[in-house]
Amino acid sequence: MRTFIFIPPVKQATGGVAVLCALAAHLHAEGFPVRLVLRERGWRPQGLAENVPLLAWQELNLKPDDIWLTPEGWANALLPGLSAGARCLVYCQNQAYLFSSLPAGVDWRKLSVRMLAVSQPVAWYIGQTLGLDCPVLRPGIDLTAFHPSTAKPSGALRIACMPRKNKAVLDRVREVFSARTAGRLNVEWLPIAGLDACGVAEALRSAHLFLATGFPEGLGLPPLEAMACGCLPVGFAGFGGFDYMRQAADVPGAYTPWFPLREVDWSGNGLWCADGDVLAAAMALETAAHWWLADDPRLQAALESGQRTTQAYSLDRQREAVAALWATLGQPA
């Protein structure tokens, strides 16, 4: 059973593409024949997995026993797999793109494909919209890189953020936060951009808070990485983040999702707001800042819960899940 994973034409292997590369690396390490299929011959995005064999799209020759895996936003990329009668898997990493790439008149339910979901909320979304059950295959983070420091720096309270995640909304939250605190808090903003994983981890370890502004998200990894580095995350879940996000306190702006959540082994690990609610995010950020300054016991509880959370999303856990799922895929139907 060979697995071929389609890599969309992107400049850098980040976000969802990085998850696809990690999936391929796990399969390769577990002895499953796997290839990353690149759209253009000679093209290689920065950060692509080094140890996984590559194949150009033009050289793809699928067989019925092969697995052809594509991300949800590239429905047209399914054509080689469907034409060959291969086992087609669609890995939905963001529910927002589930229908966006479908040609007019095409229905997922009428295609010979199987869905994989990146999180429990995304699997629930697929069930509600398509009536399909699908396994959940969660990503992992490198806990040897993303881990807390022995102590946070003294001086200004550092708030890390990622401008690439809805920059306009981020700017509004900063403006409202600044207006509400009116210079009463000694705060330093730490935008994170253009760094590799080690650089991101080092920046997060130097921060106290992390403002999450990403939405929609199938399972946003930056807030999880921030937790691993000892930050208290505040902000938006992007819907799929509620796979692991749990509310740390009933504070102004706090949001609890209306859809069902799975049982987890941890408690509140952040202050979470409804997606796009600027005022709620600013107020929650203000609350979190006061928790740090007052050494509030709720802060330590949330930080400890964050560490428990991240242990469930290690690369080892991801690798175990990948191997277990692919073992079932190799069994006769």
Short mmCIF file of C-alpha atoms in Angstrom, two decimals:
data_model
loop_
_atom_site.label_atom_id
_atom_site.label_comp_id
_atom_site.label_asym_id
_atom_site.label_seq_id
_atom_site.Cartn_x
_atom_site.Cartn_y
_atom_site.Cartn_z
CA MET A 1 0.00 0.00 0.00
CA ARG A 2 1.63 3.19 -1.20
CA THR A 3 0.62 6.65 -0.03
CA PHE A 4 0.95 9.74 -2.19
CA ILE A 5 0.36 13.13 -0.57
CA PHE A 6 -0.36 16.17 -2.73
CA ILE A 7 1.55 19.31 -1.71
CA PRO A 8 -0.13 22.50 -3.02
CA PRO A 9 2.05 25.11 -4.76
CA VAL A 10 3.12 27.30 -1.85
CA LYS A 11 6.34 29.18 -1.11
CA GLN A 12 6.87 27.77 2.39
CA ALA A 13 5.89 24.52 4.05
CA THR A 14 4.04 26.16 6.93
CA GLY A 15 0.58 25.76 8.44
CA GLY A 16 -1.43 23.00 6.83
CA VAL A 17 1.37 22.07 4.42
CA ALA A 18 3.71 21.55 7.37
CA VAL A 19 1.13 19.18 8.86
CA LEU A 20 1.06 17.22 5.59
CA CYS A 21 4.86 17.01 5.64
CA ALA A 22 4.83 15.81 9.25
CA LEU A 23 2.25 13.17 8.31
CA ALA A 24 4.52 11.97 5.51
CA ALA A 25 7.55 11.93 7.81
CA HIS A 26 5.69 9.78 10.35
CA LEU A 27 4.57 7.34 7.65
CA HIS A 28 8.13 7.11 6.31
CA ALA A 29 9.52 6.49 9.80
CA GLU A 30 6.94 3.75 10.42
CA GLY A 31 7.87 1.95 7.21
CA PHE A 32 4.86 2.89 5.08
CA PRO A 33 5.84 3.65 1.45
CA VAL A 34 5.06 7.34 0.98
CA ARG A 35 5.80 10.11 -1.51
CA LEU A 36 5.20 13.85 -1.41
CA VAL A 37 3.81 14.90 -4.78
CA LEU A 38 4.87 18.37 -5.91
CA ARG A 39 2.78 20.25 -8.47
CA GLU A 40 5.72 21.53 -10.51
CA ARG A 41 8.87 19.65 -11.55
CA GLY A 42 11.96 21.12 -9.87
CA TRP A 43 9.86 23.16 -7.43
CA ARG A 44 10.44 22.68 -3.73
CA PRO A 45 8.85 24.88 -1.03
CA GLN A 46 11.09 26.09 1.76
CA GLY A 47 10.92 23.89 4.87
CA LEU A 48 9.81 20.71 3.08
CA ALA A 49 10.54 17.44 4.89
CA GLU A 50 14.06 16.35 4.00
CA ASN A 51 13.75 12.62 4.56
CA VAL A 52 10.59 11.85 2.55
CA PRO A 53 10.91 10.91 -1.14
CA LEU A 54 9.53 13.47 -3.60
CA LEU A 55 7.63 12.94 -6.82
CA ALA A 56 6.68 15.43 -9.53
CA TRP A 57 3.01 15.61 -10.47
CA GLN A 58 3.89 14.66 -14.06
CA GLU A 59 5.44 11.39 -12.85
CA LEU A 60 2.43 10.32 -10.78
CA ASN A 61 1.14 6.87 -11.75
CA LEU A 62 -1.46 5.76 -9.24
CA LYS A 63 -2.78 2.21 -8.84
CA PRO A 64 -6.09 1.09 -7.29
CA ASP A 65 -4.41 -0.02 -4.05
CA ASP A 66 -2.65 3.32 -3.59
CA ILE A 67 -3.78 6.06 -1.23
CA TRP A 68 -4.07 9.53 -2.78
CA LEU A 69 -4.33 12.20 -0.08
CA THR A 70 -5.20 15.83 -0.79
CA PRO A 71 -6.09 18.80 1.45
CA GLU A 72 -9.71 19.94 1.46
CA GLY A 73 -9.17 23.17 -0.48
CA TRP A 74 -7.86 21.45 -3.62
CA ALA A 75 -10.76 19.38 -4.94
CA ASN A 76 -9.41 19.39 -8.51
CA ALA A 77 -6.26 17.64 -7.28
CA LEU A 78 -8.39 14.55 -6.63
CA LEU A 79 -8.65 13.86 -10.37
CA PRO A 80 -5.59 11.56 -10.67
CA GLY A 81 -6.80 9.44 -7.77
CA LEU A 82 -10.39 9.24 -8.95
CA SER A 83 -9.31 8.44 -12.50
CA ALA A 84 -7.05 5.62 -11.31
CA GLY A 85 -9.63 4.19 -8.91
CA ALA A 86 -7.21 4.78 -6.03
CA ARG A 87 -8.32 5.20 -2.44
CA CYS A 88 -8.80 8.94 -2.15
CA LEU A 89 -8.50 10.67 1.22
CA VAL A 90 -9.42 14.31 1.78
CA TYR A 91 -7.71 15.72 4.87
CA CYS A 92 -9.88 18.59 6.10
CA GLN A 93 -7.65 20.93 8.08
CA ASN A 94 -9.98 23.92 7.91
CA GLN A 95 -13.74 23.65 7.73
CA ALA A 96 -13.94 27.05 6.02
CA TYR A 97 -12.47 25.60 2.81
CA LEU A 98 -14.45 22.36 2.70
CA PHE A 99 -16.78 23.59 -0.03
CA SER A 100 -14.82 26.49 -1.52
CA SER A 101 -12.92 24.50 -4.17
CA LEU A 102 -15.72 22.21 -5.33
CA PRO A 103 -16.69 22.76 -8.98
CA ALA A 104 -20.30 23.79 -9.56
CA GLY A 105 -22.71 20.90 -9.21
CA VAL A 106 -20.20 18.60 -7.47
CA ASP A 107 -21.13 17.07 -4.11
CA TRP A 108 -18.56 15.54 -1.77
CA ARG A 109 -21.05 12.75 -1.02
CA LYS A 110 -21.10 11.69 -4.66
CA LEU A 111 -17.34 11.40 -4.92
CA SER A 112 -15.48 8.21 -4.10
CA VAL A 113 -13.51 9.79 -1.27
CA ARG A 114 -13.05 9.36 2.46
CA MET A 115 -12.73 12.34 4.78
CA LEU A 116 -10.18 12.83 7.56
CA ALA A 117 -10.62 15.67 10.07
CA VAL A 118 -7.88 17.59 11.85
CA SER A 119 -9.94 18.02 15.02
CA GLN A 120 -13.13 16.94 16.78
CA PRO A 121 -14.96 20.20 15.93
CA VAL A 122 -14.09 19.78 12.24
CA ALA A 123 -15.28 16.15 12.29
CA TRP A 124 -18.53 17.36 13.90
CA TYR A 125 -18.84 20.05 11.21
CA ILE A 126 -18.44 17.47 8.46
CA GLY A 127 -21.06 15.31 10.13
CA GLN A 128 -23.49 18.21 10.35
CA THR A 129 -22.99 19.41 6.76
CA LEU A 130 -22.41 16.16 4.88
CA GLY A 131 -23.72 13.49 7.23
CA LEU A 132 -20.36 11.71 7.07
CA ASP A 133 -18.44 10.09 9.89
CA CYS A 134 -14.70 10.55 9.64
CA PRO A 135 -11.67 9.77 11.79
CA VAL A 136 -9.77 12.56 13.50
CA LEU A 137 -6.05 12.87 12.83
CA ARG A 138 -4.61 15.61 15.02
CA PRO A 139 -1.33 17.42 14.32
CA GLY A 140 1.54 17.54 16.79
CA ILE A 141 4.08 20.09 17.95
CA ASP A 142 7.75 19.57 18.69
CA LEU A 143 7.97 19.75 22.48
CA THR A 144 11.77 19.65 22.35
CA ALA A 145 11.58 23.09 20.70
CA PHE A 146 8.38 24.42 22.27
CA HIS A 147 8.84 24.27 26.03
CA PRO A 148 8.78 26.82 28.89
CA SER A 149 11.81 28.67 30.22
CA THR A 150 12.76 28.58 33.89
CA ALA A 151 11.51 32.15 34.33
CA LYS A 152 9.86 34.90 32.33
CA PRO A 153 11.83 38.14 31.82
CA SER A 154 11.26 40.98 34.27
CA GLY A 155 10.15 44.45 33.23
CA ALA A 156 7.35 45.07 30.78
CA LEU A 157 4.61 42.51 30.34
CA ARG A 158 5.21 41.00 26.90
CA ILE A 159 2.26 40.15 24.65
CA ALA A 160 3.17 37.97 21.68
CA CYS A 161 1.01 37.96 18.55
CA MET A 162 1.16 36.89 14.91
CA PRO A 163 0.23 39.67 12.47
CA ARG A 164 -0.35 37.21 9.62
CA LYS A 165 -3.44 36.01 11.49
CA ASN A 166 -6.09 38.64 10.65
CA LYS A 167 -3.87 41.69 11.07
CA ALA A 168 -6.73 44.19 10.86
CA VAL A 169 -8.55 42.52 13.75
CA LEU A 170 -5.29 42.30 15.70
CA ASP A 171 -4.79 46.04 15.25
CA ARG A 172 -8.32 46.76 16.52
CA VAL A 173 -7.77 44.61 19.63
CA ARG A 174 -4.52 46.44 20.36
CA GLU A 175 -6.24 49.80 19.96
CA VAL A 176 -9.10 48.90 22.28
CA PHE A 177 -6.73 47.36 24.82
CA SER A 178 -4.57 50.51 24.77
CA ALA A 179 -7.63 52.75 25.13
CA ARG A 180 -8.95 50.77 28.08
CA THR A 181 -5.65 50.61 29.94
CA ALA A 182 -4.62 54.16 28.93
CA GLY A 183 -0.96 53.67 29.77
CA ARG A 184 -1.63 52.17 33.22
CA LEU A 185 0.03 48.89 32.22
CA ASN A 186 3.68 48.56 31.22
CA VAL A 187 3.19 46.41 28.12
CA GLU A 188 5.49 45.46 25.26
CA TRP A 189 4.02 43.98 22.10
CA LEU A 190 6.00 41.19 20.44
CA PRO A 191 4.93 40.56 16.82
CA ILE A 192 6.18 37.19 15.57
CA ALA A 193 6.82 36.91 11.84
CA GLY A 194 9.43 35.50 9.47
CA LEU A 195 10.96 33.13 12.04
CA ASP A 196 11.61 29.42 11.85
CA ALA A 197 10.18 27.09 14.50
CA CYS A 198 13.11 27.58 16.88
CA GLY A 199 12.86 31.35 16.51
CA VAL A 200 9.13 31.27 17.20
CA ALA A 201 9.67 29.13 20.28
CA GLU A 202 12.37 31.45 21.62
CA ALA A 203 10.13 34.47 21.11
CA LEU A 204 7.20 32.78 22.86
CA ARG A 205 9.37 31.83 25.83
CA SER A 206 10.14 35.52 26.29
CA ALA A 207 6.44 36.46 26.35
CA HIS A 208 3.89 36.34 29.15
CA LEU A 209 0.71 36.40 27.08
CA PHE A 210 -0.20 35.30 23.58
CA LEU A 211 -3.01 37.03 21.70
CA ALA A 212 -4.61 34.55 19.30
CA THR A 213 -6.37 36.29 16.41
CA GLY A 214 -6.62 33.42 13.94
CA PHE A 215 -10.04 32.49 12.57
CA PRO A 216 -11.30 30.38 10.95
CA GLU A 217 -9.02 27.55 12.08
CA GLY A 218 -9.39 23.79 11.91
CA LEU A 219 -6.97 23.42 14.84
CA GLY A 220 -4.76 26.45 15.33
CA LEU A 221 -1.26 25.46 16.41
CA PRO A 222 0.16 28.88 17.48
CA PRO A 223 -1.93 29.07 20.71
CA LEU A 224 -0.88 25.49 21.49
CA GLU A 225 2.78 26.36 20.89
CA ALA A 226 2.35 29.40 23.13
CA MET A 227 0.96 27.20 25.91
CA ALA A 228 3.93 24.88 25.54
CA CYS A 229 6.28 27.86 26.00
CA GLY A 230 4.60 28.98 29.21
CA CYS A 231 2.38 31.76 27.84
CA LEU A 232 -1.22 32.30 28.82
CA PRO A 233 -3.14 32.42 25.53
CA VAL A 234 -6.05 34.81 25.06
CA GLY A 235 -8.32 35.33 22.08
CA PHE A 236 -10.05 33.41 19.32
CA ALA A 237 -10.41 29.67 18.85
CA GLY A 238 -11.24 29.74 15.15
CA PHE A 239 -13.87 27.05 15.85
CA GLY A 240 -11.49 24.09 15.54
CA GLY A 241 -9.30 25.26 18.39
CA PHE A 242 -11.91 23.98 20.81
CA ASP A 243 -10.46 20.55 20.20
CA TYR A 244 -8.06 21.52 23.01
CA MET A 245 -9.08 24.98 24.24
CA ARG A 246 -11.01 25.13 27.50
CA GLN A 247 -12.16 28.25 29.33
CA ALA A 248 -10.02 29.12 32.37
CA ALA A 249 -12.46 31.53 34.05
CA ASP A 250 -15.83 33.20 33.63
CA VAL A 251 -14.50 36.70 32.97
CA PRO A 252 -15.85 39.58 30.84
CA GLY A 253 -15.68 38.53 27.21
CA ALA A 254 -15.34 34.81 27.93
CA TYR A 255 -17.04 32.54 25.40
CA THR A 256 -18.18 28.93 25.65
CA PRO A 257 -19.02 27.24 22.33
CA TRP A 258 -22.55 26.05 21.67
CA PHE A 259 -21.47 22.87 19.87
CA PRO A 260 -20.48 19.68 21.71
CA LEU A 261 -16.93 19.29 23.00
CA ARG A 262 -15.09 16.07 23.73
CA GLU A 263 -13.95 15.04 27.18
CA VAL A 264 -10.30 15.95 27.84
CA ASP A 265 -7.79 15.34 30.62
CA TRP A 266 -7.17 19.03 31.35
CA SER A 267 -9.15 22.01 32.55
CA GLY A 268 -9.12 25.70 31.62
CA ASN A 269 -5.98 26.64 29.66
CA GLY A 270 -6.76 30.14 28.34
CA LEU A 271 -9.24 32.99 28.11
CA TRP A 272 -11.21 32.38 24.93
CA CYS A 273 -13.53 34.80 23.13
CA ALA A 274 -15.99 34.53 20.27
CA ASP A 275 -14.20 34.80 16.93
CA GLY A 276 -13.87 38.39 15.80
CA ASP A 277 -15.18 39.92 19.04
CA VAL A 278 -12.65 42.73 19.40
CA LEU A 279 -13.94 44.18 22.66
CA ALA A 280 -14.15 40.77 24.32
CA ALA A 281 -10.57 39.94 23.30
CA ALA A 282 -9.29 43.28 24.60
CA MET A 283 -11.09 42.84 27.92
CA ALA A 284 -9.87 39.25 28.30
CA LEU A 285 -6.33 40.40 27.51
CA GLU A 286 -6.62 43.05 30.21
CA THR A 287 -7.81 40.42 32.69
CA ALA A 288 -4.90 38.16 31.79
CA ALA A 289 -2.43 41.03 32.25
CA HIS A 290 -3.74 41.70 35.75
CA TRP A 291 -3.47 37.99 36.55
CA TRP A 292 0.25 38.13 35.78
CA LEU A 293 0.82 41.33 37.71
CA ALA A 294 -1.09 40.11 40.75
CA ASP A 295 0.25 36.54 40.59
CA ASP A 296 -3.37 35.41 40.58
CA PRO A 297 -3.76 31.71 41.48
CA ARG A 298 -5.99 31.27 38.41
CA LEU A 299 -2.95 32.09 36.27
CA GLN A 300 -0.84 29.27 37.64
CA ALA A 301 -3.74 26.83 37.29
CA ALA A 302 -4.20 27.81 33.64
CA LEU A 303 -0.47 27.56 32.89
CA GLU A 304 -0.29 24.10 34.45
CA SER A 305 -3.34 23.03 32.47
CA GLY A 306 -1.64 24.33 29.34
CA GLN A 307 1.32 22.06 29.96
CA ARG A 308 -1.00 19.07 30.35
CA THR A 309 -2.74 20.06 27.14
CA THR A 310 0.41 20.18 25.05
CA GLN A 311 1.50 16.71 26.17
CA ALA A 312 -1.52 15.35 24.30
CA TYR A 313 -0.31 17.00 21.08
CA SER A 314 3.29 15.83 20.97
CA LEU A 315 4.90 14.52 17.80
CA ASP A 316 5.04 11.07 19.41
CA ARG A 317 1.28 11.09 19.95
CA GLN A 318 0.77 12.22 16.36
CA ARG A 319 3.05 9.49 15.06
CA GLU A 320 1.18 6.83 17.05
CA ALA A 321 -2.14 8.07 15.68
CA VAL A 322 -0.85 8.09 12.09
CA ALA A 323 0.52 4.55 12.37
CA ALA A 324 -2.70 3.24 13.93
CA LEU A 325 -4.89 4.84 11.28
CA TRP A 326 -2.78 3.67 8.35
CA ALA A 327 -2.76 0.13 9.77
CA THR A 328 -6.55 0.12 9.53
CA LEU A 329 -6.46 1.59 6.02
CA GLY A 330 -4.30 -1.33 4.91
CA GLN A 331 -6.88 -3.88 6.01
CA PRO A 332 -9.29 -5.38 3.46
CA ALA A 333 -12.59 -3.55 3.15
#
